[in-house]
Short mmCIF file of C-alpha atoms (C1' of nucleotides) in Angstrom, two decimals:
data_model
loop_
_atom_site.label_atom_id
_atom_site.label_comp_id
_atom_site.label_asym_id
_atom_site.label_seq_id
_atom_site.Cartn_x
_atom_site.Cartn_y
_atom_site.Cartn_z
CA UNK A 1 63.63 -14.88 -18.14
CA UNK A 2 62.34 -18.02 -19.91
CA UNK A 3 61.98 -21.20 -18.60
CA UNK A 4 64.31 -23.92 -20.19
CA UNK A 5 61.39 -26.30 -19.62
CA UNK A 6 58.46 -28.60 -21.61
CA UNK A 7 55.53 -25.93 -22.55
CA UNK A 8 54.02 -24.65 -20.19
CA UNK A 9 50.30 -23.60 -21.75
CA UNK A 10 48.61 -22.74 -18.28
CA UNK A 11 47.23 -20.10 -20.08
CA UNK A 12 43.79 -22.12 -20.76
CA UNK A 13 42.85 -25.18 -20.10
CA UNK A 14 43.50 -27.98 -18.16
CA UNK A 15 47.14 -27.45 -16.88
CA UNK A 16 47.89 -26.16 -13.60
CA UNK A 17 50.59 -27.05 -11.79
CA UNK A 18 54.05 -26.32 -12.98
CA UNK A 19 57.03 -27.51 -10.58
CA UNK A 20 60.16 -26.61 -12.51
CA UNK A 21 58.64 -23.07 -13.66
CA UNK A 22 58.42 -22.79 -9.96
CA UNK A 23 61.29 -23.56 -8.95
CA UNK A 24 63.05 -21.42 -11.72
CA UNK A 25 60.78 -18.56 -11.27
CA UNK A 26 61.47 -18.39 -7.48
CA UNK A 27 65.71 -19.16 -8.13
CA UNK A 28 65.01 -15.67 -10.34
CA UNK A 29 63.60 -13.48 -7.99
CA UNK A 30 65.60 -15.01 -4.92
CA UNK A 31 68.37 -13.47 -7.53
CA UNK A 32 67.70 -10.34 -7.68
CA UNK A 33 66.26 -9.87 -3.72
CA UNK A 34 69.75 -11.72 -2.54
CA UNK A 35 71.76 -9.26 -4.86
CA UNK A 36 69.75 -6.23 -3.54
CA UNK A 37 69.59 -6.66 -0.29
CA UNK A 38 72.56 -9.87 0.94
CA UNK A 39 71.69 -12.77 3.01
CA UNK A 40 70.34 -11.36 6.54
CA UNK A 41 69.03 -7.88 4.77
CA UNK A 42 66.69 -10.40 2.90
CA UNK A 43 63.57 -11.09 3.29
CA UNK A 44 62.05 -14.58 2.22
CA UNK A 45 58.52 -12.73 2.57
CA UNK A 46 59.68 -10.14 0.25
CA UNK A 47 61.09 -13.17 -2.68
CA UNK A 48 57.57 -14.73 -1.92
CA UNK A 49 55.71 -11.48 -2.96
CA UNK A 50 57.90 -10.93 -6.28
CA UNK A 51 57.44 -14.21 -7.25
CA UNK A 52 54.10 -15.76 -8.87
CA UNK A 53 53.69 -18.75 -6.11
CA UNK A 54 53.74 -18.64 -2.48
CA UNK A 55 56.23 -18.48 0.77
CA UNK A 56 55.25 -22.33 1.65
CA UNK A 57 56.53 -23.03 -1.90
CA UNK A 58 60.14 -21.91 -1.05
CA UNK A 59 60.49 -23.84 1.84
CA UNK A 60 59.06 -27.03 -0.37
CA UNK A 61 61.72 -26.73 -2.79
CA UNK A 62 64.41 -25.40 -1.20
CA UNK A 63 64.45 -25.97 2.55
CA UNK A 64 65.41 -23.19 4.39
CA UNK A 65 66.61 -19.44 3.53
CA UNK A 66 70.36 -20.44 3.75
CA UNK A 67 69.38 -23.35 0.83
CA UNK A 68 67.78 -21.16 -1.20
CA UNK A 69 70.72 -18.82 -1.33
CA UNK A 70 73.15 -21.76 -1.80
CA UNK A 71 70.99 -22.42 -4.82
CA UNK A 72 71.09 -18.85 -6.33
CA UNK A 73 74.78 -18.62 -5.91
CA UNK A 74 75.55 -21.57 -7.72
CA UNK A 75 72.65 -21.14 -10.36
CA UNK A 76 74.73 -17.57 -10.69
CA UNK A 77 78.04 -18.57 -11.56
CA UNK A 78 76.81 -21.40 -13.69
CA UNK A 79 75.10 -18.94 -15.94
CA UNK A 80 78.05 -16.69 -15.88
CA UNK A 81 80.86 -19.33 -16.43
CA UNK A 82 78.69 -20.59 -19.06
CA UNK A 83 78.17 -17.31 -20.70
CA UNK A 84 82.72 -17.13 -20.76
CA UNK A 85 82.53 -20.61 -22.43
CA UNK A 86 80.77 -19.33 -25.82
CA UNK A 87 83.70 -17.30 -25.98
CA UNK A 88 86.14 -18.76 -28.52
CA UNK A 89 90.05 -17.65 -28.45
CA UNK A 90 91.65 -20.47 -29.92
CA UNK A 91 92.00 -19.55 -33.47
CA UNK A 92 93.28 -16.21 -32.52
CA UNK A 93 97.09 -15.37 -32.03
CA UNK A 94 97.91 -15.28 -28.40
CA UNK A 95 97.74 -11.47 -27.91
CA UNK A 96 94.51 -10.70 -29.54
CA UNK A 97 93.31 -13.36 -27.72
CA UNK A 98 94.59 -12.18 -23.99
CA UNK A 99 93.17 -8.78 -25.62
CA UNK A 100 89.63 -10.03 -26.10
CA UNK A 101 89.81 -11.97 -22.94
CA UNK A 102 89.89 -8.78 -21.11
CA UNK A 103 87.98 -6.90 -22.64
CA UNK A 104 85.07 -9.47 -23.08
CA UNK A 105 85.39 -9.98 -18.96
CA UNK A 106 85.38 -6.32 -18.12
CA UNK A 107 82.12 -6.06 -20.42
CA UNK A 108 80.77 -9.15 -18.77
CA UNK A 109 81.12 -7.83 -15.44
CA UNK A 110 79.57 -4.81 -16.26
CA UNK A 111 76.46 -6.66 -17.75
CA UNK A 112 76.04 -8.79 -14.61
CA UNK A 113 75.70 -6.68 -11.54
CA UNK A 114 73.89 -8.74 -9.96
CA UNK A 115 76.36 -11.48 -10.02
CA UNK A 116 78.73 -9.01 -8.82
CA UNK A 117 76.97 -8.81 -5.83
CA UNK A 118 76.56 -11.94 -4.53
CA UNK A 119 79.81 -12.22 -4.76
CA UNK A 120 80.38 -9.15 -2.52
CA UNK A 121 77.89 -10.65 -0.39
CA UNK A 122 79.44 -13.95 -0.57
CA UNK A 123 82.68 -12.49 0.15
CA UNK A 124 81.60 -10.42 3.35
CA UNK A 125 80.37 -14.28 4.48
CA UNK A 126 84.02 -15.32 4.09
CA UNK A 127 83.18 -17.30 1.00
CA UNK A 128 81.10 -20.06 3.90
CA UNK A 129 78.50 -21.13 1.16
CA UNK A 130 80.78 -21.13 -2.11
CA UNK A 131 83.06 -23.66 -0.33
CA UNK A 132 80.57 -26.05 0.62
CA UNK A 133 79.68 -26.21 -3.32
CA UNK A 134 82.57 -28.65 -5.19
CA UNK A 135 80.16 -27.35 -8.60
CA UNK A 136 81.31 -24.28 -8.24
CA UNK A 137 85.09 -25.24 -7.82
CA UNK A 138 85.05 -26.84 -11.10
CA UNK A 139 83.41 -24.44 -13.31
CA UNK A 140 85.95 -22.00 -12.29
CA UNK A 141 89.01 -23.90 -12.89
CA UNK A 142 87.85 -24.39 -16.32
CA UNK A 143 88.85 -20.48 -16.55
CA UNK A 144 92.21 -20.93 -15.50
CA UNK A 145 92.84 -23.98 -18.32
CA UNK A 146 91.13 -21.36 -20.81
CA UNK A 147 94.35 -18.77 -19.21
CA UNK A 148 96.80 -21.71 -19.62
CA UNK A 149 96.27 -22.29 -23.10
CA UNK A 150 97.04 -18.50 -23.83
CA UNK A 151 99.85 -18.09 -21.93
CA UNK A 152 101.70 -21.15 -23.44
CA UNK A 153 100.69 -20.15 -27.03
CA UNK A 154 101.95 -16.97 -26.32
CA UNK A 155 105.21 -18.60 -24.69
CA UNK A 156 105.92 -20.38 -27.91
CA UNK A 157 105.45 -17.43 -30.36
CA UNK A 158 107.90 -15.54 -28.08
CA UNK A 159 105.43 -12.39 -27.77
CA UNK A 160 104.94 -13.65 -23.56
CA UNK A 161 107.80 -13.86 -21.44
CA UNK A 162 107.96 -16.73 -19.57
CA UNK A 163 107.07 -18.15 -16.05
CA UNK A 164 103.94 -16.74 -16.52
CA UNK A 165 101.10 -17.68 -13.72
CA UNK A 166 97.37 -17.85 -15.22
CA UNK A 167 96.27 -17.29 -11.70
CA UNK A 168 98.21 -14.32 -10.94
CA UNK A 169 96.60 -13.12 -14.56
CA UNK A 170 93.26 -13.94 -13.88
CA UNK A 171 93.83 -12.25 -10.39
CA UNK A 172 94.46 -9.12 -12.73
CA UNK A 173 92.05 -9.45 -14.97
CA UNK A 174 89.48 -9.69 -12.64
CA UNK A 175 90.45 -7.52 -9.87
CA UNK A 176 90.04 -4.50 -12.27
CA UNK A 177 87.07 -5.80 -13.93
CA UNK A 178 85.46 -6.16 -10.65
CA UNK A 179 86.32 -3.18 -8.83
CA UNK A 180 84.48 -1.55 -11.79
CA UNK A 181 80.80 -2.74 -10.98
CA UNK A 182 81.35 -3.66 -7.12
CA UNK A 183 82.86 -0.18 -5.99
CA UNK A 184 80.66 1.58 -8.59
CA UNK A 185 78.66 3.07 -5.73
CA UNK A 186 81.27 4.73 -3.11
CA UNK A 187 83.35 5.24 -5.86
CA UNK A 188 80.89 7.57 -7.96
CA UNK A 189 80.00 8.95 -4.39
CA UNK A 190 83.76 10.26 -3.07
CA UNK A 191 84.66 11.13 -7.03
CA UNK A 192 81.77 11.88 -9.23
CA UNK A 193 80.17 9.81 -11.86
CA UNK A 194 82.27 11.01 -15.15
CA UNK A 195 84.31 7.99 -14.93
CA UNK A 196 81.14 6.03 -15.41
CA UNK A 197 80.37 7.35 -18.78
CA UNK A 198 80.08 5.05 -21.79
CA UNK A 199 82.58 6.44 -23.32
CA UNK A 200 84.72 7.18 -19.88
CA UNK A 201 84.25 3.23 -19.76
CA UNK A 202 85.35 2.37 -23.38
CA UNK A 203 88.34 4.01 -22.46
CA UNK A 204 88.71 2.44 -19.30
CA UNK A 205 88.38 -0.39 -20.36
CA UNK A 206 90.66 -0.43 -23.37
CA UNK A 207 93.55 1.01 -20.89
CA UNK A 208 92.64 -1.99 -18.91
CA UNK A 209 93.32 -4.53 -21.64
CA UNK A 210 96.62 -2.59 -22.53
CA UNK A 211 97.76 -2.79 -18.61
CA UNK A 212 97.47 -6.39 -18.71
CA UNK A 213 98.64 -6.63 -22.09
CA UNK A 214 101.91 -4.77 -21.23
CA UNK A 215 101.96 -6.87 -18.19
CA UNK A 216 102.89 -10.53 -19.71
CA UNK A 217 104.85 -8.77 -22.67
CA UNK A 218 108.11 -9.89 -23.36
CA UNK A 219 110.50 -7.21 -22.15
CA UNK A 220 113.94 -5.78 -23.71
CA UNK B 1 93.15 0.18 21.28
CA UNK B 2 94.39 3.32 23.23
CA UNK B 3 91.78 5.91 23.92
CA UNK B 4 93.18 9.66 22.50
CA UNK B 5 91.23 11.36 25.98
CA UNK B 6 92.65 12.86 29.43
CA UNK B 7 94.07 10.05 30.79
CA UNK B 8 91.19 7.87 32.88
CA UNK B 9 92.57 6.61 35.93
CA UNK B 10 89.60 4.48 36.95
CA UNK B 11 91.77 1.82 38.21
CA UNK B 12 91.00 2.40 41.94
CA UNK B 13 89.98 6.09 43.42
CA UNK B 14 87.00 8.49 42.53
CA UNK B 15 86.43 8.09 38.79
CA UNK B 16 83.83 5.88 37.64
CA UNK B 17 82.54 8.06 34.76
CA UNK B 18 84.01 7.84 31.59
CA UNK B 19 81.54 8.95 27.92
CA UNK B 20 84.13 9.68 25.75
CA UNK B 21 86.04 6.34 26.75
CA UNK B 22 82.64 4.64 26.70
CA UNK B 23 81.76 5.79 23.11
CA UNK B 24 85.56 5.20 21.53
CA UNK B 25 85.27 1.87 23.13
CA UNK B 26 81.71 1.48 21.37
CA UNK B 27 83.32 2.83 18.14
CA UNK B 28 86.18 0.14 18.43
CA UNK B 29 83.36 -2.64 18.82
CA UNK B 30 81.02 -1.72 16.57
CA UNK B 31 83.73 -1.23 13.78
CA UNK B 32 84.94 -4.51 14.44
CA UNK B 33 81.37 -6.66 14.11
CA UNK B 34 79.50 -4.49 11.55
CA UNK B 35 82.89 -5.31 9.37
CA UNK B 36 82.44 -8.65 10.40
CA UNK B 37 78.48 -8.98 9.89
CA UNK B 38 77.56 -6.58 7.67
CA UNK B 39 74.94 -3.75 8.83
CA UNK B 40 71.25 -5.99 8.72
CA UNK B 41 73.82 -9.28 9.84
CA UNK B 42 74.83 -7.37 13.18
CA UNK B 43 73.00 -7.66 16.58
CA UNK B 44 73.08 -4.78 18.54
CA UNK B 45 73.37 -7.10 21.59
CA UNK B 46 76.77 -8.56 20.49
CA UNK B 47 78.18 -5.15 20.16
CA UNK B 48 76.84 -5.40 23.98
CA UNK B 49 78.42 -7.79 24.84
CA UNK B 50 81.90 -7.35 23.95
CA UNK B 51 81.86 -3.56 24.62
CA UNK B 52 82.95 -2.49 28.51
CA UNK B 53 79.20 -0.93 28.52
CA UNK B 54 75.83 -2.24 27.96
CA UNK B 55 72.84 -1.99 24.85
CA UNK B 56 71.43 1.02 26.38
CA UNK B 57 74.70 3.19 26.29
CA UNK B 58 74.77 2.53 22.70
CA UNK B 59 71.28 3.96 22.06
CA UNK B 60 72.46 6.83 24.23
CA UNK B 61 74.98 8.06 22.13
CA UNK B 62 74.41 6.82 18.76
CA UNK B 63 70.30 7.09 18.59
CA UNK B 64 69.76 4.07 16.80
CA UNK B 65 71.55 0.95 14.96
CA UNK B 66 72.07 2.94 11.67
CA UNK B 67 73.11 6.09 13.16
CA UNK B 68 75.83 3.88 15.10
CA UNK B 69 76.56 2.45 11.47
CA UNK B 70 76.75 6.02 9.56
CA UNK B 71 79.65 6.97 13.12
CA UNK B 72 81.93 3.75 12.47
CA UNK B 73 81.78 4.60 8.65
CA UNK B 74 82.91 7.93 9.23
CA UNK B 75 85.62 6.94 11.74
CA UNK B 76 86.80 3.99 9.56
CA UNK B 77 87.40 6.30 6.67
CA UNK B 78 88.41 9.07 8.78
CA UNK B 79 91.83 6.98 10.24
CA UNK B 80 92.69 5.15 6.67
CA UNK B 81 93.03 8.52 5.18
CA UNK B 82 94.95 9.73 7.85
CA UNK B 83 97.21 7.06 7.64
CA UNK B 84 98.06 7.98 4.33
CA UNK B 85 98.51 11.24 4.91
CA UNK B 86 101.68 10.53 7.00
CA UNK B 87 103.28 9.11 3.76
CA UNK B 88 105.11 12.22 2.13
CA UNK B 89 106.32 12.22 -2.01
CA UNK B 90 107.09 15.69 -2.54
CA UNK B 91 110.79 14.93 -1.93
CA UNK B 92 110.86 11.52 -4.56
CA UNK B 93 110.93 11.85 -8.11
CA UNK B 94 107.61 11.49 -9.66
CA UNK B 95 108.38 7.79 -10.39
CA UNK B 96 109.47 6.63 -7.93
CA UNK B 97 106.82 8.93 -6.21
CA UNK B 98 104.30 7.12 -7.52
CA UNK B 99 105.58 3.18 -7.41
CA UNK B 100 105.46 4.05 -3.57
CA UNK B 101 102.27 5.64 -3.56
CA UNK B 102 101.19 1.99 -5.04
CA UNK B 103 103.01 -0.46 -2.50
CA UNK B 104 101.95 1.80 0.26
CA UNK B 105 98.47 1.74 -1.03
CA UNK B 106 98.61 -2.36 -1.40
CA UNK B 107 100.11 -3.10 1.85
CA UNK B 108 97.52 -0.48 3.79
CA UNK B 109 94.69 -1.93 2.25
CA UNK B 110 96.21 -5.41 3.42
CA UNK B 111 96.44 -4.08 6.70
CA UNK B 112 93.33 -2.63 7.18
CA UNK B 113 90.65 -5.58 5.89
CA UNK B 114 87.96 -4.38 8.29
CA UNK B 115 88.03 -0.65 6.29
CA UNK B 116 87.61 -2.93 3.50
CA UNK B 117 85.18 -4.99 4.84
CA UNK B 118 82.76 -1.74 5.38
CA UNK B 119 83.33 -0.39 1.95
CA UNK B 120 81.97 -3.46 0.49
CA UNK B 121 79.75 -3.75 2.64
CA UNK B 122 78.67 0.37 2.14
CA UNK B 123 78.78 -0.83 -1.78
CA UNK B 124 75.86 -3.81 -1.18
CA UNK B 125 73.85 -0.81 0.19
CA UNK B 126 74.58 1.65 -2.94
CA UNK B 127 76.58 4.03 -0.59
CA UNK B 128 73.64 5.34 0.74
CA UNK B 129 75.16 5.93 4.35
CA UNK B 130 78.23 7.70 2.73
CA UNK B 131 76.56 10.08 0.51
CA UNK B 132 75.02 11.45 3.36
CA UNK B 133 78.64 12.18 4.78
CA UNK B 134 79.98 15.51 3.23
CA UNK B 135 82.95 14.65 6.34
CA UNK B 136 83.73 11.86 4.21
CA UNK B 137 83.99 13.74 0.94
CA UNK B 138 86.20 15.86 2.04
CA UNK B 139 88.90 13.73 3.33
CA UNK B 140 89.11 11.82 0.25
CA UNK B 141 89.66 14.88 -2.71
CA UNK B 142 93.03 14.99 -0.68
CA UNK B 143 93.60 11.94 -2.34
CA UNK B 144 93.49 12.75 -5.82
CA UNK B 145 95.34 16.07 -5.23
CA UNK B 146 98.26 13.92 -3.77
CA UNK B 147 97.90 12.25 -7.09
CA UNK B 148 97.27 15.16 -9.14
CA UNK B 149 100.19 16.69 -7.64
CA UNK B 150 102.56 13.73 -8.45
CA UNK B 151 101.50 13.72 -12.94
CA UNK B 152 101.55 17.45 -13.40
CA UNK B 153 105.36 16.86 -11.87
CA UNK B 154 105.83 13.81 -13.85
CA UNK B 155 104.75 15.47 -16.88
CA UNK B 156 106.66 18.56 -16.80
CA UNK B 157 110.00 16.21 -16.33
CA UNK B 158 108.68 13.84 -18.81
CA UNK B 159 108.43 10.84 -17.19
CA UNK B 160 104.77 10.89 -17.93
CA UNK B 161 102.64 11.01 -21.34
CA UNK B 162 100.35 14.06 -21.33
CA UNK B 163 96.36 14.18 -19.95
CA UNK B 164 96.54 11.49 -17.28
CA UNK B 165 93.26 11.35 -15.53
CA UNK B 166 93.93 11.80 -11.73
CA UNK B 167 90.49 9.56 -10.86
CA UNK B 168 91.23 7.11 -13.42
CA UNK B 169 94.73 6.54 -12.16
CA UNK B 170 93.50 5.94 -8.21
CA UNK B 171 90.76 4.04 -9.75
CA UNK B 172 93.60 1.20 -11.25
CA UNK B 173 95.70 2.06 -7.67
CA UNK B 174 92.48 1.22 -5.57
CA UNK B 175 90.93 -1.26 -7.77
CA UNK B 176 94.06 -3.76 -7.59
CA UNK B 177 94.98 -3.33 -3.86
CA UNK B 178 91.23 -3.39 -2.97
CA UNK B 179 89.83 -6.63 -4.85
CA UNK B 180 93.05 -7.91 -2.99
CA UNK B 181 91.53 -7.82 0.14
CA UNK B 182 88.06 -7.89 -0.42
CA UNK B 183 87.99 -10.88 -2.51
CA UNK B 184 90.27 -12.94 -0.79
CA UNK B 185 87.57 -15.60 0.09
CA UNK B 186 85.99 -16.38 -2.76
CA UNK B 187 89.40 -16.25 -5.12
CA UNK B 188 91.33 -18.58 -2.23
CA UNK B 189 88.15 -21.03 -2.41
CA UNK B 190 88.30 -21.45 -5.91
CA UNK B 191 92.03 -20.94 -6.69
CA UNK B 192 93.38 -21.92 -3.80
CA UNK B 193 95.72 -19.42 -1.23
CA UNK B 194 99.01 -19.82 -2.82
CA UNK B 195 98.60 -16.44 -4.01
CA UNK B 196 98.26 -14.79 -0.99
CA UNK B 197 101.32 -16.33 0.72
CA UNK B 198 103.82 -13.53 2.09
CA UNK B 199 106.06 -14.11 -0.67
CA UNK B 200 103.45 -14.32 -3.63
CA UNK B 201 101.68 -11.45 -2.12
CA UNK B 202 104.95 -9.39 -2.39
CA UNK B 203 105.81 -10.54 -5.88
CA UNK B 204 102.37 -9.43 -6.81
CA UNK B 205 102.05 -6.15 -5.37
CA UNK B 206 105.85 -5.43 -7.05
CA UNK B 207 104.15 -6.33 -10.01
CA UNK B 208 101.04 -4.12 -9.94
CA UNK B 209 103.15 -1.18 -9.38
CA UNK B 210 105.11 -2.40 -12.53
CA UNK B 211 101.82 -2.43 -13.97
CA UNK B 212 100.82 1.15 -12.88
CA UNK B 213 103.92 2.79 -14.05
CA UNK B 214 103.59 1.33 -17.28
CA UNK B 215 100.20 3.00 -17.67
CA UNK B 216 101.52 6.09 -16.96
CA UNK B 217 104.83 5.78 -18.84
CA UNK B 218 105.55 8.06 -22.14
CA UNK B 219 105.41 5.64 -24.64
CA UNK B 220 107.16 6.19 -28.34
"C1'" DA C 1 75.04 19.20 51.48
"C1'" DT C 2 71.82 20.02 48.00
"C1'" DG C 3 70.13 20.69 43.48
"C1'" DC C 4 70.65 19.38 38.80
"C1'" DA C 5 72.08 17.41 34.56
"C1'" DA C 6 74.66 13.95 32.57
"C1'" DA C 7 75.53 9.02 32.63
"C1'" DT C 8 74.26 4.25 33.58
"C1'" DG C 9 71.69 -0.26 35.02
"C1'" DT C 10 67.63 -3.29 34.69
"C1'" DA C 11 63.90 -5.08 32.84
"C1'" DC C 12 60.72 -4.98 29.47
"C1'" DT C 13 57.85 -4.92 24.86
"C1'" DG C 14 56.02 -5.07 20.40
"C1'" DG C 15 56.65 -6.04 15.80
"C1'" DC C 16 58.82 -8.57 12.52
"C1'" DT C 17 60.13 -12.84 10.26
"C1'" DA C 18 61.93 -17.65 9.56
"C1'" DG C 19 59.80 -21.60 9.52
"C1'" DT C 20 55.40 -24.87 10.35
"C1'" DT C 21 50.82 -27.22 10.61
"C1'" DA C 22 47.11 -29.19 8.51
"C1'" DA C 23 44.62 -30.11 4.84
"C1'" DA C 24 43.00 -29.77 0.11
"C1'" DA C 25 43.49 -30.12 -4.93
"C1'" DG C 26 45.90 -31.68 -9.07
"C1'" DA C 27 47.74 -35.34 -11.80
"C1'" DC C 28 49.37 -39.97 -12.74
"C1'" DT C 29 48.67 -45.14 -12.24
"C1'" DT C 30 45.88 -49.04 -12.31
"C1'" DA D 1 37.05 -43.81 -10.29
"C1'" DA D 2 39.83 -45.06 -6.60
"C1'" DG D 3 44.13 -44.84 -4.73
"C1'" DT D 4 48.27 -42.38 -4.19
"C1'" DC D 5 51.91 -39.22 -4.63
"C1'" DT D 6 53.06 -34.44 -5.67
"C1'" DT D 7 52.06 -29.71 -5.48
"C1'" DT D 8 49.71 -25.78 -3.56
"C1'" DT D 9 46.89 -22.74 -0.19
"C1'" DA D 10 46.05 -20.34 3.96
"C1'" DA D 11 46.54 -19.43 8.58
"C1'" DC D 12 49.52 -19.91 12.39
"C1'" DT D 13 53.60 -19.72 15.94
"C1'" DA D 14 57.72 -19.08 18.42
"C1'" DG D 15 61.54 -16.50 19.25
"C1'" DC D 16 64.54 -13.00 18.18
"C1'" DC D 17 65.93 -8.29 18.43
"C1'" DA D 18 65.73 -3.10 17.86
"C1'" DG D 19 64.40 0.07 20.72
"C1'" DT D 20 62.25 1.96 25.40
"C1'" DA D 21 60.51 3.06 30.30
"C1'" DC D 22 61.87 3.92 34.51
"C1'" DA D 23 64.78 4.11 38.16
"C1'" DT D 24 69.33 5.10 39.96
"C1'" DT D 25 73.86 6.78 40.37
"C1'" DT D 26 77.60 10.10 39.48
"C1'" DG D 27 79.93 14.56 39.10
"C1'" DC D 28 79.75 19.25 39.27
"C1'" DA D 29 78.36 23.86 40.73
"C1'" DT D 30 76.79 26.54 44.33
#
DNA sequence: ATGCAAATGTACTGGCTAGTTAAAAGACTT
DNA sequence: AAGTCTTTTAACTAGCCAGTACATTTGCAT
């Protein structure tokens, strides 16, 4: 939305040109026309439009349709990963915490869709651009440490059982926080919307962080 | 593979005509790179190619690229449920019932990726293509009956706790045998592939059914 | 065989769209 | 106030690709 950027008073006087707002402006709408429409259903005359420069101006800054959308994936899950990291579970015992964790994520999820999508999208292109980006690779494992910690807190209280595998949970966690938004569509189409409700949701959601919960309990 | 027609002997004497071999053949092809592609990523001249026919056979039959995308849909859907159909319950205890109900449901879904493939890809374009297809419908309310069927047993023996939600229970089935498969790329390229090794893969599916029973389990 | 409709082959086109060319205008340096 | 690098505009092009025109062949009915 805003610019993270000097002041840009264009409004008036002398001020014209305004590279970074640019280039962020045109990494936002490439955002939202990837997410809508995936890499080859995109347009780069259609990004141009939506935006408040020019086509030229994309290929100045970013090179060539498949750099742009490079760009927007990992500009995506930097903002996302960064939006996890304000989230702070270490003062919490280790169940609450798990609890909030999966709750927080399935909320996340929901409140990103567009994120979602690119990473259908990015999925459906066998993952081709997200390996070429070592960025990307490290953000994410910063997830799994935040997974570690849990688990072993939880080991030591005795409330987890052991052998636990943070990437087996965060498979979990994720898969049904996913599924939610990314199969929202043909799932609302075979079955209805109900399950879509806020409050079908809250539910949903709360049995979610229960499953998982019940999942890494230590058992009798 | 196999055609389901009157046999076609076209191997040497009179027959050279074939439509209903041409168009399953089509079917096969188009199934195959539209999962691979995505709908606006697929030439119509590499279905072509790799088909026993040529571009204009396709425009014969199907009318045009999306009505050729709406058929494969349809036929995609149409064989996974019928595949499932073949799995029968009503003899198992509703437990057990239902922990099969979940491997099956994880290993199809691992066997099919290209169904998966075009339900992601049917989700990028808001399952426009499938709400148009009351065939589709159809088929899949079997589904939840099969699973409505199995609670209303599993609560009148008392395995299961009272006002289970049919939808909501295939939505936790689906969601974790689905993101299995359809997120495969991106979770390998940031986490690596142990998980999806034969034996992790069979650890973890044991585990979501775990997971599923729980959920359904009478609690005290 | 002969008429007829269904099926198929060949060659084409027109619009769309990623990417470019050329040049001008802004801003910073001296 | 000139020189120079960066940013921006506007018009252009080349090739790809969905879809078609037209001709031809095949199978069946009579």
């Amino acid at each position: 939305m805003d610019n993270p950027l000097p002041e840009n008073e264009n409004a008036k006087g002398g001020w014209k040109q305004d590279p970074a707002g640019v280039q962020a402006n045109i990494l936002e709408i490439a955002t939202m026309v990837f997410a809508e429409h995936g890499l080859s259903g995109t347009r780069i005359d259609e990004i141009a439009a939506r935006t408040r420069t020019s086509k030229r101006m994309i290929y100045y800054y970013f090179g060539d349709k498949e750099g742009l959308y490079a760009r927007v994936l990992e500009a995506a899950y930097a903002k996302v990963r960064e939006g996890e990291a304000s989230l702070d579970l270490d003062g919490l015992p280790p169940t609450e915490a798990l609890s909030r964790l999966v709750t927080f994520t399935f909320d996340h999820h929901r409140a990103h869709p567009d994120f979602i999508r690119l990473v259908m999208i990015e999925n459906v292109h066998q993952a081709d651009y997200l390996q070429k980006s070592d960025v990307i690779r490290r953000v994410n494992t910063a997830a799994i440490d935040r997974l570690a910690a849990i688990i072993r807190r939880g080991e030591e209280t005795g409330d987890f059982c052991h052998g636990l595998d943070p990437v087996a949970l965060h498979w979990k966690i994720s898969a049904l926080s996913f599924f939610n938004v990314s199969n929202r569509p043909t799932f609302s189409a075979l079955f209805g919307t109900t399950l879509f409700s806020e409050t079908a949701q809250r539910r949903l959601r709360d049995d979610v962080a229960a499953m998982v919960l019940a999942s890494v309990r230590k058992t009798p």
